[in-house]
Coordinates of C-alpha atoms in Angstrom, one line a residue:
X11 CA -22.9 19.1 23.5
X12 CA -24.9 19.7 20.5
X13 CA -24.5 18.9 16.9
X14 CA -24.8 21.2 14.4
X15 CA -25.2 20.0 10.9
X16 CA -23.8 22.6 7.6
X17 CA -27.8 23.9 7.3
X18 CA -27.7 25.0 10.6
X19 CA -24.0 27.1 10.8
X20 CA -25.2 28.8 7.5
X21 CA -28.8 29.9 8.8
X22 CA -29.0 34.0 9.2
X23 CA -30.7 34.1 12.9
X24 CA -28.4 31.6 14.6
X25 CA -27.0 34.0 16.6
X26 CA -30.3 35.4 17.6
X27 CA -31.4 31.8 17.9
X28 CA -28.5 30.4 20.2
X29 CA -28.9 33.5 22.3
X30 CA -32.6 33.5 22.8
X31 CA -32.2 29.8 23.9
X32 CA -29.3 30.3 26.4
X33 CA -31.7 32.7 28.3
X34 CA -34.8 30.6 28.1
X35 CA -33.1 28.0 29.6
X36 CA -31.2 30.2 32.3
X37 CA -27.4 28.6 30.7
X38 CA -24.4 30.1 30.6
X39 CA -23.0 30.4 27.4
X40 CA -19.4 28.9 28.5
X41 CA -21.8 25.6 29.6
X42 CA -22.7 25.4 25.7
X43 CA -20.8 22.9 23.1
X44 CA -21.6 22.7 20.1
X45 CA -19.8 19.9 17.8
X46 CA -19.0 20.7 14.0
X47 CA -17.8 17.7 12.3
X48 CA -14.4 18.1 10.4
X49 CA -15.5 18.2 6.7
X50 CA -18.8 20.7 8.0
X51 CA -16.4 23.0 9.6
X52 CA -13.9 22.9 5.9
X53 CA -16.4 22.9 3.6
X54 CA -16.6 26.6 3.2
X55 CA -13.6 27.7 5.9
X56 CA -14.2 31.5 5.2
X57 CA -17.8 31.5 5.8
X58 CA -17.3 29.3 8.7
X59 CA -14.3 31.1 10.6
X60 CA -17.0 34.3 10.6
X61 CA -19.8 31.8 12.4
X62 CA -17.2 30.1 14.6
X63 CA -15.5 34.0 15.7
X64 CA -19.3 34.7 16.3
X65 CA -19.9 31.6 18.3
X66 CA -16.8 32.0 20.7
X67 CA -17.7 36.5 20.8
X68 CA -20.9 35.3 22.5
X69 CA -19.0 32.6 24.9
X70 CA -20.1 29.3 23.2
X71 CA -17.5 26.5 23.0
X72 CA -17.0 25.3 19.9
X73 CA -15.7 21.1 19.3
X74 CA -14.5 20.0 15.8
X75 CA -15.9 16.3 15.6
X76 CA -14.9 12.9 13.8
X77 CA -11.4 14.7 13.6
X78 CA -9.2 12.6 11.3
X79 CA -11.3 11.8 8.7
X80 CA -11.4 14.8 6.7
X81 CA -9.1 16.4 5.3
X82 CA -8.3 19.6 7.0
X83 CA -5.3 21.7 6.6
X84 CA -3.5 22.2 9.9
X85 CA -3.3 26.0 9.3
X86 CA -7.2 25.7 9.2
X87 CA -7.2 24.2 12.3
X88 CA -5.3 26.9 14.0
X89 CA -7.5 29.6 12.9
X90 CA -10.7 27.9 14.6
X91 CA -11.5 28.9 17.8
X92 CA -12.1 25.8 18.9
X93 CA -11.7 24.5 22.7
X94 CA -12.6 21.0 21.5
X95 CA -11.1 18.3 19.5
X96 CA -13.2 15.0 19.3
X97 CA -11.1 12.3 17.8
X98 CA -12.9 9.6 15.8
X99 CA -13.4 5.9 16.6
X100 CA -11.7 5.0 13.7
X101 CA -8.5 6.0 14.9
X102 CA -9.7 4.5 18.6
X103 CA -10.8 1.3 17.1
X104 CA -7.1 -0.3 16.7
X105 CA -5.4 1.6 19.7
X106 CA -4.5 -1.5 21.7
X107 CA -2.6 -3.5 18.8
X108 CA -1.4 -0.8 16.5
X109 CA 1.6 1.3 16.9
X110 CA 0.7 3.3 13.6
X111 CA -2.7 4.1 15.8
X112 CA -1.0 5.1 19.0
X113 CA 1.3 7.5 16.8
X114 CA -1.8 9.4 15.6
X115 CA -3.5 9.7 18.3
X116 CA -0.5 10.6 20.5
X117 CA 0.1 13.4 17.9
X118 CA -3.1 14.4 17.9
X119 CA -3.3 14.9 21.9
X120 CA -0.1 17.0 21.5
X121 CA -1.5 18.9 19.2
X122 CA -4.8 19.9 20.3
X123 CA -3.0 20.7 23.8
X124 CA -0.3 23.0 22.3
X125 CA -3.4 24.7 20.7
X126 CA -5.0 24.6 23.9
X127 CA -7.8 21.9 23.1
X128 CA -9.3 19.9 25.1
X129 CA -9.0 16.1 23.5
X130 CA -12.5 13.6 23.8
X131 CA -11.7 9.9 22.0
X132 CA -14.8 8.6 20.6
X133 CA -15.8 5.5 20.9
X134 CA -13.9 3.6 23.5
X135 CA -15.1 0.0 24.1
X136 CA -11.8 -1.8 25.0
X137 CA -9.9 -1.4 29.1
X138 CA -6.8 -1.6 26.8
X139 CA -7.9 1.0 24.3
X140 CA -8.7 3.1 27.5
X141 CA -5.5 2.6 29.4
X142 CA -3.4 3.6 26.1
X143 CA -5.9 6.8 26.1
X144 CA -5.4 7.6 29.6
X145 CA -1.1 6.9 29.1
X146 CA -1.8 9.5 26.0
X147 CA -3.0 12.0 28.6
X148 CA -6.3 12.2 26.5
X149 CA -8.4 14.3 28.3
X150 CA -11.9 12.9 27.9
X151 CA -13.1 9.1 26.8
X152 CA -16.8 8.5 25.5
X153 CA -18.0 5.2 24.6
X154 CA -19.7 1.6 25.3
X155 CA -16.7 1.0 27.8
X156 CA -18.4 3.1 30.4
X157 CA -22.3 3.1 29.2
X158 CA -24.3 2.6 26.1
X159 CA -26.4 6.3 25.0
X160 CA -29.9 6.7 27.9
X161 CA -32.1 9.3 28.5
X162 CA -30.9 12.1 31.3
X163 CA -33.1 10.4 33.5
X164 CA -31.3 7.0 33.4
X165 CA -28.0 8.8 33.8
X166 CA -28.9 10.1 37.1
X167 CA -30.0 6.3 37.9
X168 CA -26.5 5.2 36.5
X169 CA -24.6 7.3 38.0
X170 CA -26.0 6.9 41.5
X171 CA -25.2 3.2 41.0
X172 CA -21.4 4.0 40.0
X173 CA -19.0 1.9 43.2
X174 CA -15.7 3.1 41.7
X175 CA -15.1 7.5 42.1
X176 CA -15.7 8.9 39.0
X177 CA -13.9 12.6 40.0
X178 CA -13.3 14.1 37.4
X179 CA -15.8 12.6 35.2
X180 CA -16.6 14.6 31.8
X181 CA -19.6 12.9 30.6
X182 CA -19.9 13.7 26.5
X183 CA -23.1 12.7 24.7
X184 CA -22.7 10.8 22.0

């Protein structure tokens, strides 16, 4: 996955650009994420629904990230072509002792899947903030729990040295 910050989603060649650099590099399009935090993506919705259409014509997945902390309209939502929902940490962070918590991030899951979203919780550093992920049918966990942020070539080292079966593992950059 790849971040794109507001300058970025507004410049004029980034079709051209994202294009170019899918062939360059021999990548299919579908193998392509890029992450638009929530308040990028609502800023200016109109203007960004014509990049994100644009973005899924050509075959790139989209993911809305730090979801929760802005403050999206739900009919918003359901106009992006997203395939991606990344819930933020700060909803994570108190999973294992708060009810309130578990609500949200239940009804987010829910959500995202009757949209038909994938779900990634950010920011997992607690067995029991995984295990209420996992009982939420969350699809995807990133965080400390499983290994700080390395360079590709220590991932390959890491995950060589991984005992327990990974299958399916979806590993997220932070």
């Amino acid at each position: 996955a790849v971040n794109m910050s507001a300058h970025q989603l507004r410049e004029h060649d980034l079709e051209t650009r994202i294009r170019e650099t899918l062939a360059r590099h021999a990548l299919p399009a579908d193998m392509l994420i890029l992450e638009i935090t929530e308040s990028v993506a609502m800023d200016d919705i109109e203007a960004s629904l014509k990049v994100f259409d644009m973005l899924d014509r050509i075959g790139v997945k989209l993911s809305i990230d730090d979801f929760g902390t802005g403050y999206s309209s739900l009919s918003y939502l359901r106009r992006l072509p997203a395939r991606q929902l990344k819930i933020d940490r700060s909803f994570v962070r108190d999973l294992d002792h708060s009810a309130d918590a578990q609500a949200i991030v239940e009804a987010v899951v829910r959500l995202s899947h009757a949209l038909g979203m994938t779900v990634v919780a950010e920011g997992v550093e607690t067995e029991g903030q995984r295990q209420v992920l996992v009982k939420l049918a969350c699809d995807e966990l990133q965080g400390f729990l499983f290994a700080k942020p390395m360079a590709d070539s220590d991932l390959r080292t890491w995950m060589g040295a991984q005992t327990v079966p990974m299958a399916p593992i979806h590993l997220v950059p932070a």
